[in-house]
GROMACS .gro file of C-alpha atoms in nm:
model
  467
    1MET     CA    1  -5.624  -6.031  -0.896
    2GLY     CA    2  -5.295  -6.183  -0.954
    3ILE     CA    3  -4.940  -6.036  -0.944
    4GLU     CA    4  -4.906  -5.933  -1.299
    5PHE     CA    5  -5.012  -5.608  -1.447
    6ARG     CA    6  -5.292  -5.626  -1.692
    7ASP     CA    7  -5.335  -5.449  -2.024
    8ALA     CA    8  -5.583  -5.415  -2.303
    9TYR     CA    9  -5.548  -5.783  -2.388
   10TYR     CA   10  -5.744  -5.845  -2.056
   11TYR     CA   11  -6.101  -5.811  -2.149
   12ARG     CA   12  -6.406  -6.000  -1.960
   13PHE     CA   13  -6.797  -5.966  -1.932
   14VAL     CA   14  -6.897  -6.017  -1.570
   15ARG     CA   15  -7.260  -6.103  -1.475
   16LEU     CA   16  -7.205  -6.072  -1.103
   17GLY     CA   17  -6.866  -6.035  -0.954
   18LYS     CA   18  -6.579  -5.820  -0.853
   19ARG     CA   19  -6.237  -5.715  -0.969
   20THR     CA   20  -5.931  -5.565  -0.788
   21ILE     CA   21  -5.750  -5.290  -0.977
   22LYS     CA   22  -5.440  -5.276  -0.852
   23ASP     CA   23  -5.224  -4.953  -0.796
   24GLY     CA   24  -5.053  -4.893  -1.120
   25GLU     CA   25  -5.345  -5.020  -1.332
   26ALA     CA   26  -5.642  -4.880  -1.481
   27ALA     CA   27  -5.956  -4.990  -1.662
   28VAL     CA   28  -6.270  -4.904  -1.844
   29VAL     CA   29  -6.614  -5.060  -1.747
   30TRP     CA   30  -6.899  -5.068  -1.960
   31ASN     CA   31  -7.253  -5.090  -1.766
   32SER     CA   32  -7.548  -5.267  -1.903
   33ARG     CA   33  -7.661  -4.958  -2.068
   34GLY     CA   34  -7.313  -4.898  -2.236
   35VAL     CA   35  -7.201  -4.619  -2.036
   36ALA     CA   36  -6.818  -4.627  -1.988
   37ARG     CA   37  -6.655  -4.503  -1.681
   38THR     CA   38  -6.261  -4.521  -1.616
   39VAL     CA   39  -6.131  -4.655  -1.305
   40VAL     CA   40  -5.781  -4.598  -1.192
   41GLY     CA   41  -5.633  -4.843  -0.895
   42PRO     CA   42  -5.598  -4.887  -0.655
   43LYS     CA   43  -5.965  -4.985  -0.633
   44TYR     CA   44  -6.207  -5.270  -0.542
   45GLU     CA   45  -6.482  -5.272  -0.789
   46TYR     CA   46  -6.811  -5.468  -0.812
   47LEU     CA   47  -6.951  -5.534  -1.147
   48TYR     CA   48  -7.332  -5.651  -1.246
   49PHE     CA   49  -7.381  -5.739  -1.622
   50SER     CA   50  -7.087  -5.514  -1.696
   51ALA     CA   51  -6.771  -5.534  -1.920
   52ILE     CA   52  -6.423  -5.458  -1.845
   53ARG     CA   53  -6.135  -5.387  -2.023
   54PHE     CA   54  -5.791  -5.299  -1.865
   55LEU     CA   55  -5.606  -5.020  -2.017
   56SER     CA   56  -5.245  -5.039  -2.168
   57ARG     CA   57  -4.980  -4.813  -2.018
   58VAL     CA   58  -4.744  -4.588  -2.204
   59VAL     CA   59  -4.432  -4.454  -2.044
   60ALA     CA   60  -4.210  -4.193  -2.208
   61THR     CA   61  -3.859  -4.124  -2.049
   62ALA     CA   62  -3.732  -3.777  -2.007
   63ASP     CA   63  -3.578  -3.786  -2.378
   64GLU     CA   64  -3.899  -3.920  -2.522
   65PHE     CA   65  -4.255  -3.781  -2.571
   66ILE     CA   66  -4.602  -3.954  -2.629
   67ALA     CA   67  -4.777  -3.898  -2.962
   68LEU     CA   68  -5.150  -3.930  -2.863
   69ARG     CA   69  -5.413  -3.975  -3.101
   70HIS     CA   70  -5.739  -3.865  -2.978
   71ALA     CA   71  -6.068  -4.036  -3.100
   72ASP     CA   72  -6.186  -3.749  -3.287
   73GLY     CA   73  -5.847  -3.755  -3.478
   74THR     CA   74  -5.652  -3.452  -3.316
   75THR     CA   75  -5.312  -3.536  -3.177
   76GLU     CA   76  -5.147  -3.433  -2.869
   77HIS     CA   77  -4.789  -3.459  -2.770
   78ILE     CA   78  -4.683  -3.530  -2.397
   79ARG     CA   79  -4.328  -3.474  -2.296
   80GLY     CA   80  -4.155  -3.707  -2.095
   81PRO     CA   81  -4.098  -3.833  -1.831
   82ALA     CA   82  -4.470  -3.921  -1.842
   83ARG     CA   83  -4.719  -4.214  -1.786
   84PHE     CA   84  -5.040  -4.227  -1.976
   85PHE     CA   85  -5.328  -4.487  -1.996
   86VAL     CA   86  -5.464  -4.525  -2.342
   87ASN     CA   87  -5.839  -4.548  -2.329
   88PRO     CA   88  -5.995  -4.690  -2.640
   89VAL     CA   89  -6.311  -4.483  -2.561
   90LEU     CA   90  -6.110  -4.141  -2.588
   91HIS     CA   91  -5.787  -4.263  -2.777
   92ASP     CA   92  -5.690  -4.452  -3.088
   93PRO     CA   93  -5.449  -4.723  -2.920
   94GLN     CA   94  -5.290  -4.820  -3.278
   95HIS     CA   95  -5.161  -4.456  -3.363
   96THR     CA   96  -5.056  -4.345  -2.990
   97VAL     CA   97  -4.673  -4.427  -2.978
   98VAL     CA   98  -4.360  -4.327  -2.793
   99LYS     CA   99  -4.108  -4.116  -3.004
  100GLN     CA  100  -3.774  -3.990  -2.944
  101LEU     CA  101  -3.691  -3.613  -2.897
  102LEU     CA  102  -3.499  -3.449  -3.171
  103ARG     CA  103  -3.165  -3.430  -3.020
  104LEU     CA  104  -2.926  -3.193  -3.146
  105ASP     CA  105  -2.586  -3.230  -2.954
  106SER     CA  106  -2.389  -2.968  -3.080
  107PRO     CA  107  -2.419  -2.600  -3.240
  108THR     CA  108  -2.326  -2.714  -3.599
  109GLU     CA  109  -2.659  -2.936  -3.606
  110VAL     CA  110  -2.956  -2.790  -3.708
  111LEU     CA  111  -3.330  -2.888  -3.784
  112VAL     CA  112  -3.580  -2.735  -4.036
  113VAL     CA  113  -3.925  -2.742  -3.920
  114LEU     CA  114  -4.257  -2.619  -4.108
  115ARG     CA  115  -4.509  -2.494  -3.871
  116GLU     CA  116  -4.902  -2.446  -3.939
  117GLU     CA  117  -5.038  -2.103  -3.834
  118PRO     CA  118  -5.373  -1.981  -3.941
  119LEU     CA  119  -5.387  -1.704  -4.204
  120VAL     CA  120  -5.493  -1.359  -4.061
  121GLU     CA  121  -5.721  -1.189  -4.314
  122GLY     CA  122  -5.554  -1.362  -4.593
  123THR     CA  123  -5.199  -1.268  -4.508
  124VAL     CA  124  -4.899  -1.479  -4.374
  125ALA     CA  125  -4.900  -1.549  -4.011
  126ALA     CA  126  -4.698  -1.263  -3.849
  127ALA     CA  127  -4.323  -1.327  -3.741
  128GLY     CA  128  -4.237  -1.434  -3.393
  129VAL     CA  129  -4.189  -1.759  -3.196
  130THR     CA  130  -4.542  -1.895  -3.040
  131SER     CA  131  -4.587  -2.014  -2.701
  132ALA     CA  132  -4.632  -2.324  -2.835
  133LEU     CA  133  -4.267  -2.334  -2.964
  134ASP     CA  134  -4.160  -2.190  -2.633
  135SER     CA  135  -4.294  -2.489  -2.468
  136ALA     CA  136  -4.182  -2.734  -2.727
  137ALA     CA  137  -3.812  -2.622  -2.752
  138PRO     CA  138  -3.596  -2.555  -2.465
  139ASN     CA  139  -3.411  -2.215  -2.366
  140SER     CA  140  -3.087  -2.337  -2.501
  141ALA     CA  141  -3.226  -2.382  -2.854
  142ARG     CA  142  -3.204  -2.099  -3.076
  143VAL     CA  143  -3.467  -2.056  -3.337
  144ALA     CA  144  -3.431  -1.866  -3.678
  145GLU     CA  145  -3.757  -1.756  -3.864
  146GLY     CA  146  -3.820  -1.813  -4.242
  147LYS     CA  147  -4.063  -1.720  -4.509
  148GLY     CA  148  -4.400  -1.841  -4.486
  149VAL     CA  149  -4.575  -2.044  -4.722
  150ARG     CA  150  -4.936  -2.057  -4.773
  151SER     CA  151  -5.139  -2.392  -4.772
  152GLY     CA  152  -5.540  -2.386  -4.765
  153GLY     CA  153  -5.617  -2.138  -4.516
  154MET     CA  154  -5.298  -2.214  -4.309
  155SER     CA  155  -4.960  -2.057  -4.334
  156MET     CA  156  -4.641  -2.269  -4.314
  157ARG     CA  157  -4.355  -2.115  -4.168
  158ARG     CA  158  -4.013  -2.230  -4.159
  159LEU     CA  159  -3.816  -2.233  -3.828
  160ILE     CA  160  -3.429  -2.351  -3.824
  161ILE     CA  161  -3.371  -2.489  -3.492
  162GLU     CA  162  -2.988  -2.489  -3.376
  163GLY     CA  163  -2.826  -2.706  -3.142
  164PRO     CA  164  -2.762  -2.797  -2.876
  165ALA     CA  165  -3.105  -2.862  -2.784
  166ASN     CA  166  -3.396  -3.182  -2.749
  167PHE     CA  167  -3.664  -3.061  -2.976
  168MET     CA  168  -4.002  -3.180  -2.959
  169PRO     CA  169  -4.234  -3.100  -3.260
  170LEU     CA  170  -4.575  -2.980  -3.199
  171PRO     CA  171  -4.850  -3.200  -3.366
  172SER     CA  172  -4.890  -2.962  -3.649
  173ASP     CA  173  -4.507  -2.936  -3.705
  174ARG     CA  174  -4.358  -3.094  -4.022
  175VAL     CA  175  -3.975  -3.162  -3.974
  176VAL     CA  176  -3.812  -3.180  -4.320
  177SER     CA  177  -3.606  -3.482  -4.367
  178PHE     CA  178  -3.288  -3.410  -4.615
  179THR     CA  179  -3.214  -3.723  -4.835
  180TRP     CA  180  -2.920  -3.728  -5.106
  181THR     CA  181  -2.683  -3.985  -5.236
  182GLY     CA  182  -2.476  -4.166  -4.967
  183ARG     CA  183  -2.649  -4.017  -4.692
  184THR     CA  184  -2.892  -4.192  -4.445
  185PRO     CA  185  -3.237  -4.008  -4.459
  186SER     CA  186  -3.248  -3.778  -4.153
  187PRO     CA  187  -3.407  -3.451  -4.034
  188ILE     CA  188  -3.071  -3.337  -3.846
  189LEU     CA  189  -2.841  -3.136  -4.079
  190SER     CA  190  -2.480  -3.065  -3.978
  191THR     CA  191  -2.316  -2.738  -4.058
  192ALA     CA  192  -1.956  -2.886  -3.979
  193PRO     CA  193  -1.717  -2.942  -4.272
  194GLN     CA  194  -1.771  -3.258  -4.437
  195ARG     CA  195  -1.573  -3.436  -4.708
  196THR     CA  196  -1.675  -3.642  -5.016
  197ASP     CA  197  -1.456  -3.825  -5.262
  198VAL     CA  198  -1.515  -3.785  -5.624
  199LYS     CA  199  -1.351  -4.025  -5.862
  200VAL     CA  200  -1.289  -3.894  -6.219
  201VAL     CA  201  -1.084  -4.009  -6.520
  202ILE     CA  202  -0.853  -3.754  -6.707
  203GLY     CA  203  -0.736  -3.802  -7.065
  204GLU     CA  204  -0.833  -4.008  -7.389
  205GLY     CA  205  -0.745  -4.319  -7.540
  206ASP     CA  206  -0.435  -4.462  -7.353
  207LEU     CA  207  -0.310  -4.159  -7.207
  208THR     CA  208  -0.554  -4.151  -6.893
  209VAL     CA  209  -0.520  -4.049  -6.529
  210GLY     CA  210  -0.729  -4.181  -6.248
  211VAL     CA  211  -0.804  -3.920  -6.004
  212THR     CA  212  -0.980  -3.918  -5.654
  213VAL     CA  213  -1.054  -3.586  -5.573
  214SER     CA  214  -1.148  -3.507  -5.192
  215VAL     CA  215  -1.380  -3.198  -5.151
  216LEU     CA  216  -1.425  -3.057  -4.815
  217TYR     CA  217  -1.748  -2.856  -4.799
  218ARG     CA  218  -2.000  -2.711  -4.545
  219ILE     CA  219  -2.332  -2.584  -4.526
  220ALA     CA  220  -2.332  -2.232  -4.488
  221ASP     CA  221  -2.701  -2.141  -4.566
  222VAL     CA  222  -2.980  -2.384  -4.442
  223ALA     CA  223  -3.250  -2.177  -4.576
  224ALA     CA  224  -3.102  -2.178  -4.923
  225LEU     CA  225  -3.068  -2.553  -4.899
  226HIS     CA  226  -3.410  -2.586  -4.802
  227GLU     CA  227  -3.563  -2.346  -5.077
  228ALA     CA  228  -3.362  -2.542  -5.350
  229GLY     CA  229  -3.641  -2.815  -5.297
  230PRO     CA  230  -3.577  -3.199  -5.330
  231GLU     CA  231  -3.362  -3.167  -5.604
  232ALA     CA  232  -3.085  -3.000  -5.409
  233ASN     CA  233  -2.855  -3.325  -5.381
  234ILE     CA  234  -2.553  -3.211  -5.269
  235ILE     CA  235  -2.310  -3.531  -5.335
  236THR     CA  236  -2.480  -3.545  -5.688
  237THR     CA  237  -2.421  -3.167  -5.761
  238ILE     CA  238  -2.043  -3.176  -5.655
  239ASN     CA  239  -1.975  -3.493  -5.864
  240PHE     CA  240  -2.100  -3.378  -6.166
  241ALA     CA  241  -1.949  -3.039  -6.140
  242VAL     CA  242  -1.599  -3.195  -6.056
  243GLN     CA  243  -1.655  -3.406  -6.360
  244GLU     CA  244  -1.700  -3.109  -6.585
  245ASP     CA  245  -1.429  -2.896  -6.431
  246THR     CA  246  -1.168  -3.162  -6.479
  247SER     CA  247  -1.267  -3.252  -6.838
  248SER     CA  248  -1.076  -2.923  -6.904
  249LEU     CA  249  -0.754  -3.071  -6.811
  250VAL     CA  250  -0.745  -3.330  -7.090
  251SER     CA  251  -0.466  -3.133  -7.269
  252LEU     CA  252  -0.234  -3.178  -6.986
  253THR     CA  253  -0.237  -3.543  -7.031
  254SER     CA  254  -0.178  -3.535  -7.420
  255SER     CA  255   0.147  -3.345  -7.323
  256SER     CA  256   0.233  -3.594  -7.043
  257ASP     CA  257   0.286  -3.319  -6.797
  258THR     CA  258   0.145  -3.478  -6.487
  259THR     CA  259   0.320  -3.242  -6.256
  260ALA     CA  260   0.112  -2.940  -6.417
  261LEU     CA  261  -0.195  -3.178  -6.399
  262ARG     CA  262  -0.109  -3.242  -6.022
  263ALA     CA  263  -0.069  -2.871  -5.960
  264ALA     CA  264  -0.400  -2.791  -6.136
  265LEU     CA  265  -0.586  -3.046  -5.960
  266THR     CA  266  -0.510  -2.894  -5.639
  267ASP     CA  267  -0.602  -2.525  -5.752
  268PRO     CA  268  -0.902  -2.403  -5.636
  269GLY     CA  269  -0.954  -2.182  -5.972
  270THR     CA  270  -0.990  -2.521  -6.154
  271TYR     CA  271  -1.329  -2.597  -6.010
  272ALA     CA  272  -1.525  -2.262  -6.082
  273ARG     CA  273  -1.829  -2.444  -6.178
  274CYS     CA  274  -1.851  -2.683  -5.858
  275ALA     CA  275  -1.818  -2.355  -5.653
  276ARG     CA  276  -2.064  -2.190  -5.866
  277ASP     CA  277  -2.330  -2.453  -5.843
  278THR     CA  278  -2.305  -2.535  -5.483
  279ALA     CA  279  -2.318  -2.200  -5.393
  280ALA     CA  280  -2.673  -2.190  -5.516
  281PHE     CA  281  -2.760  -2.441  -5.273
  282GLY     CA  282  -2.590  -2.263  -4.987
  283ILE     CA  283  -2.311  -2.471  -4.983
  284THR     CA  284  -1.937  -2.331  -4.912
  285ILE     CA  285  -1.636  -2.532  -5.086
  286MET     CA  286  -1.369  -2.502  -4.829
  287GLU     CA  287  -1.086  -2.702  -4.999
  288PHE     CA  288  -0.984  -2.960  -5.273
  289ASN     CA  289  -0.728  -3.244  -5.220
  290VAL     CA  290  -0.620  -3.535  -5.432
  291SER     CA  291  -0.611  -3.839  -5.225
  292LYS     CA  292  -0.534  -4.063  -5.535
  293PHE     CA  293  -0.350  -4.029  -5.860
  294GLN     CA  294  -0.309  -4.336  -6.102
  295VAL     CA  295  -0.131  -4.282  -6.412
  296SER     CA  296  -0.186  -4.521  -6.729
  297HIS     CA  297   0.106  -4.758  -6.844
  298ALA     CA  298   0.136  -4.544  -7.188
  299LEU     CA  299   0.124  -4.211  -7.011
  300SER     CA  300   0.361  -4.329  -6.738
  301GLY     CA  301   0.598  -4.433  -7.031
  302ALA     CA  302   0.574  -4.110  -7.202
  303GLU     CA  303   0.629  -3.947  -6.862
  304GLU     CA  304   0.955  -4.138  -6.790
  305SER     CA  305   1.065  -4.051  -7.145
  306GLN     CA  306   1.020  -3.699  -7.087
  307ALA     CA  307   1.186  -3.729  -6.739
  308ARG     CA  308   1.500  -3.891  -6.895
  309LEU     CA  309   1.522  -3.632  -7.145
  310ALA     CA  310   1.493  -3.375  -6.898
  311SER     CA  311   1.753  -3.520  -6.670
  312ARG     CA  312   2.000  -3.522  -6.974
  313LEU     CA  313   1.943  -3.175  -7.040
  314ARG     CA  314   1.992  -3.071  -6.675
  315ASP     CA  315   2.295  -3.273  -6.682
  316ALA     CA  316   2.426  -3.090  -6.992
  317ALA     CA  317   2.342  -2.774  -6.850
  318ALA     CA  318   2.516  -2.842  -6.523
  319GLN     CA  319   2.830  -2.993  -6.723
  320ALA     CA  320   2.821  -2.654  -6.933
  321GLU     CA  321   2.805  -2.457  -6.597
  322HIS     CA  322   3.089  -2.671  -6.449
  323ASP     CA  323   3.332  -2.608  -6.761
  324GLU     CA  324   3.256  -2.254  -6.769
  325ALA     CA  325   3.336  -2.216  -6.357
  326LEU     CA  326   3.660  -2.402  -6.438
  327ALA     CA  327   3.746  -2.174  -6.718
  328THR     CA  328   3.664  -1.877  -6.514
  329ALA     CA  329   3.874  -2.019  -6.210
  330ALA     CA  330   4.177  -2.077  -6.451
  331LEU     CA  331   4.142  -1.722  -6.594
  332ALA     CA  332   4.141  -1.591  -6.234
  333ALA     CA  333   4.424  -1.795  -6.154
  334LYS     CA  334   4.622  -1.656  -6.460
  335ARG     CA  335   4.547  -1.321  -6.362
  336GLU     CA  336   4.666  -1.363  -6.007
  337ARG     CA  337   5.016  -1.510  -6.122
  338ALA     CA  338   5.044  -1.242  -6.366
  339GLU     CA  339   4.990  -1.022  -6.088
  340ALA     CA  340   5.229  -1.193  -5.840
  341GLU     CA  341   5.500  -1.181  -6.151
  342ARG     CA  342   5.466  -0.786  -6.170
  343ALA     CA  343   5.478  -0.761  -5.787
  344LEU     CA  344   5.792  -0.962  -5.782
  345ALA     CA  345   5.951  -0.745  -6.077
  346THR     CA  346   5.860  -0.443  -5.918
  347GLU     CA  347   6.020  -0.552  -5.583
  348ALA     CA  348   6.339  -0.658  -5.764
  349GLN     CA  349   6.341  -0.334  -5.943
  350ASN     CA  350   6.284  -0.145  -5.637
  351HIS     CA  351   6.579  -0.348  -5.464
  352GLU     CA  352   6.802  -0.253  -5.734
  353LEU     CA  353   6.730   0.098  -5.745
  354ALA     CA  354   6.796   0.106  -5.358
  355LEU     CA  355   7.149  -0.064  -5.391
  356ALA     CA  356   7.221   0.167  -5.679
  357THR     CA  357   7.143   0.459  -5.443
  358ALA     CA  358   7.343   0.331  -5.148
  359ARG     CA  359   7.638   0.297  -5.381
  360HIS     CA  360   7.616   0.648  -5.505
  361GLU     CA  361   7.604   0.741  -5.162
  362ALA     CA  362   7.883   0.557  -5.027
  363GLU     CA  363   8.105   0.706  -5.337
  364ALA     CA  364   8.006   1.051  -5.262
  365ASN     CA  365   8.066   1.045  -4.894
  366MET     CA  366   8.391   0.892  -4.974
  367ARG     CA  367   8.480   1.158  -5.237
  368GLN     CA  368   8.378   1.415  -4.967
  369GLN     CA  369   8.597   1.268  -4.723
  370GLN     CA  370   8.894   1.254  -4.963
  371ASN     CA  371   8.842   1.611  -5.055
  372GLU     CA  372   8.826   1.750  -4.704
  373GLU     CA  373   9.140   1.549  -4.608
  374VAL     CA  374   9.340   1.728  -4.890
  375LEU     CA  375   9.201   2.052  -4.799
  376GLN     CA  376   9.268   2.017  -4.450
  377PHE     CA  377   9.610   1.913  -4.545
  378LEU     CA  378   9.654   2.216  -4.788
  379ARG     CA  379   9.523   2.444  -4.483
  380GLU     CA  380   9.787   2.309  -4.251
  381LEU     CA  381  10.046   2.373  -4.521
  382ARG     CA  382   9.968   2.723  -4.575
  383SER     CA  383   9.943   2.771  -4.200
  384VAL     CA  384  10.338   2.692  -4.215
  385ASP     CA  385  10.410   2.912  -4.486
  386VAL     CA  386  10.413   2.698  -4.731
  387ASP     CA  387  10.397   2.802  -5.084
  388LEU     CA  388  10.104   2.631  -5.229
  389THR     CA  389  10.157   2.721  -5.569
  390LYS     CA  390  10.501   2.588  -5.605
  391PHE     CA  391  10.395   2.301  -5.416
  392LEU     CA  392  10.093   2.181  -5.660
  393CYS     CA  393  10.223   2.340  -5.965
  394HIS     CA  394  10.578   2.191  -5.989
  395PRO     CA  395  10.679   2.207  -6.350
  396SER     CA  396  10.831   1.845  -6.365
  397GLY     CA  397  10.569   1.721  -6.175
  398ALA     CA  398  10.837   1.524  -5.979
  399ASN     CA  399  10.709   1.625  -5.622
  400PRO     CA  400  10.589   1.274  -5.506
  401THR     CA  401  10.417   1.434  -5.209
  402ALA     CA  402  10.197   1.630  -5.431
  403GLN     CA  403  10.120   1.341  -5.679
  404ALA     CA  404  10.013   1.120  -5.388
  405LEU     CA  405   9.804   1.409  -5.239
  406LEU     CA  406   9.641   1.487  -5.600
  407THR     CA  407   9.567   1.099  -5.660
  408ARG     CA  408   9.402   1.096  -5.301
  409ALA     CA  409   9.181   1.385  -5.396
  410PRO     CA  410   9.023   1.322  -5.760
  411ALA     CA  411   8.861   1.661  -5.749
  412VAL     CA  412   9.152   1.858  -5.697
  413HIS     CA  413   9.361   1.627  -5.926
  414GLY     CA  414   9.140   1.736  -6.237
  415LEU     CA  415   9.168   2.090  -6.162
  416VAL     CA  416   9.552   2.062  -6.124
  417GLY     CA  417   9.567   1.876  -6.448
  418THR     CA  418   9.356   2.110  -6.671
  419ALA     CA  419   9.558   2.393  -6.504
  420LEU     CA  420   9.888   2.228  -6.616
  421GLY     CA  421   9.761   2.151  -6.948
  422GLY     CA  422   9.685   1.761  -6.879
  423GLY     CA  423   9.387   1.574  -6.961
  424GLY     CA  424   9.245   1.555  -6.625
  425VAL     CA  425   8.860   1.514  -6.620
  426PRO     CA  426   8.656   1.612  -6.329
  427PRO     CA  427   8.483   1.340  -6.165
  428PRO     CA  428   8.109   1.312  -6.272
  429ALA     CA  429   7.843   1.464  -6.070
  430PRO     CA  430   7.660   1.251  -5.837
  431PRO     CA  431   7.273   1.181  -5.857
  432GLY     CA  432   7.049   1.460  -5.795
  433ARG     CA  433   6.957   1.340  -5.435
  434PHE     CA  434   7.337   1.432  -5.328
  435ASP     CA  435   7.323   1.816  -5.463
  436ALA     CA  436   7.455   1.927  -5.131
  437GLU     CA  437   7.754   1.738  -5.122
  438HIS     CA  438   7.813   1.797  -5.489
  439ALA     CA  439   7.784   2.198  -5.429
  440ARG     CA  440   8.066   2.186  -5.148
  441ALA     CA  441   8.294   1.982  -5.378
  442ARG     CA  442   8.223   2.227  -5.656
  443CYS     CA  443   8.309   2.535  -5.423
  444VAL     CA  444   8.633   2.344  -5.348
  445GLU     CA  445   8.722   2.305  -5.693
  446ALA     CA  446   8.640   2.654  -5.748
  447ALA     CA  447   8.883   2.781  -5.498
  448VAL     CA  448   9.171   2.556  -5.617
  449HIS     CA  449   9.099   2.671  -5.981
  450GLU     CA  450   9.138   3.031  -5.873
  451GLY     CA  451   9.447   2.958  -5.681
  452LEU     CA  452   9.605   2.792  -6.008
  453ARG     CA  453   9.503   3.068  -6.239
  454ARG     CA  454   9.701   3.323  -6.007
  455CYS     CA  455   9.987   3.093  -6.006
  456ARG     CA  456   9.985   3.109  -6.380
  457ALA     CA  457   9.935   3.447  -6.399
  458ARG     CA  458  10.246   3.534  -6.189
  459ALA     CA  459  10.445   3.297  -6.345
  460SER     CA  460  10.393   3.440  -6.709
  461ALA     CA  461  10.462   3.812  -6.573
  462ALA     CA  462  10.794   3.681  -6.439
  463GLN     CA  463  10.902   3.528  -6.775
  464ARG     CA  464  10.823   3.851  -6.940
  465ALA     CA  465  11.017   4.093  -6.684
  466PRO     CA  466  11.375   4.205  -6.829
  467ALA     CA  467  11.658   4.000  -6.662
   0.00000   0.00000   0.00000
């Protein structure tokens, strides 16, 4: 019996004997007439002119399935965990294998599956998820149906399986594998954003720029990508379209304008053809970035010359602006100085006018006071019956008291001088702002003048009278 498990490599012809088939083993026994029977252990089997072959055991774990090929050519898939003994009478041992379930780890991973379904009266099979699909895909998987394709009495229906899921295809399913440049052949597609780098050379002759354009894209329409066929090579399409789009930027290298070239390379409008060509395959371009920008020596020298010229022009413009600012500041300072001088002159003039006004007021007050003193003196003389006419109009003018009094009162002195035929001149009128004081002085002068007139009139009448 032994302690090791025996498999299909153990084959014996027994004329008369016995074999112990342990638990976990199985064997097929042919009798002398060639009739086969399967024995599954544990069992103690007697043999008489019989052939015995132990069966190989196939085991599938939870993330595997057994692809079993029957002897009639049909295929059966058994999902794990499972154990199966391959019987060469019923199965094809060479084509019975254990395979991995197609594992979709995230919602951004998808599968494209073509499923055979029989045609009904020459039409494409009706839409709907069959029970076989329900048994093959777990509840967490989302299935999107596509158009049917006729194939010799069978219809091929496209199913798009979205993750997360562990998918076991049916024996008649064909899982589509996408292959393009730089991608390992795999049936699982990722709809998450992906990045590819495109190296291009822009320019002619010595004026060239080596650029690496980083393109961020995502698969937006899986059905459109599948319908594009085997020629839907995303990477090749992006590379060719970016090369064509950037060829229109040669004029920027001839003008040594690398700043404008950098801006154009990051502008999505530059890559119109790339966006159009990839959209036909269900691809959406998300952004373009420049990850490498290498300028040739000739273009670098031309750019440096232009940079130096631009720097000199900027310096000249800055100097001109500085000079203009200085001139403006000097003009403003001159204007301020003139304003200050005018303000000082105005202040000095106002001060002089104030002083003159104060002098006139003082003089007017003094004259008023003197006139009042003379009038008060004359009133007192009159109150004691003094003849004012004789007192003021002395012919010889030898009255010293009257002379002193008249000298103290200039207004009265002028009037008396005029009455006596002298050259007395009345004092000038003070400024207009002292009209009240001047009016009072004129009233006094008028009263004195009237008294003098009467005195002259009496004197003349006395001379004409007979002795």
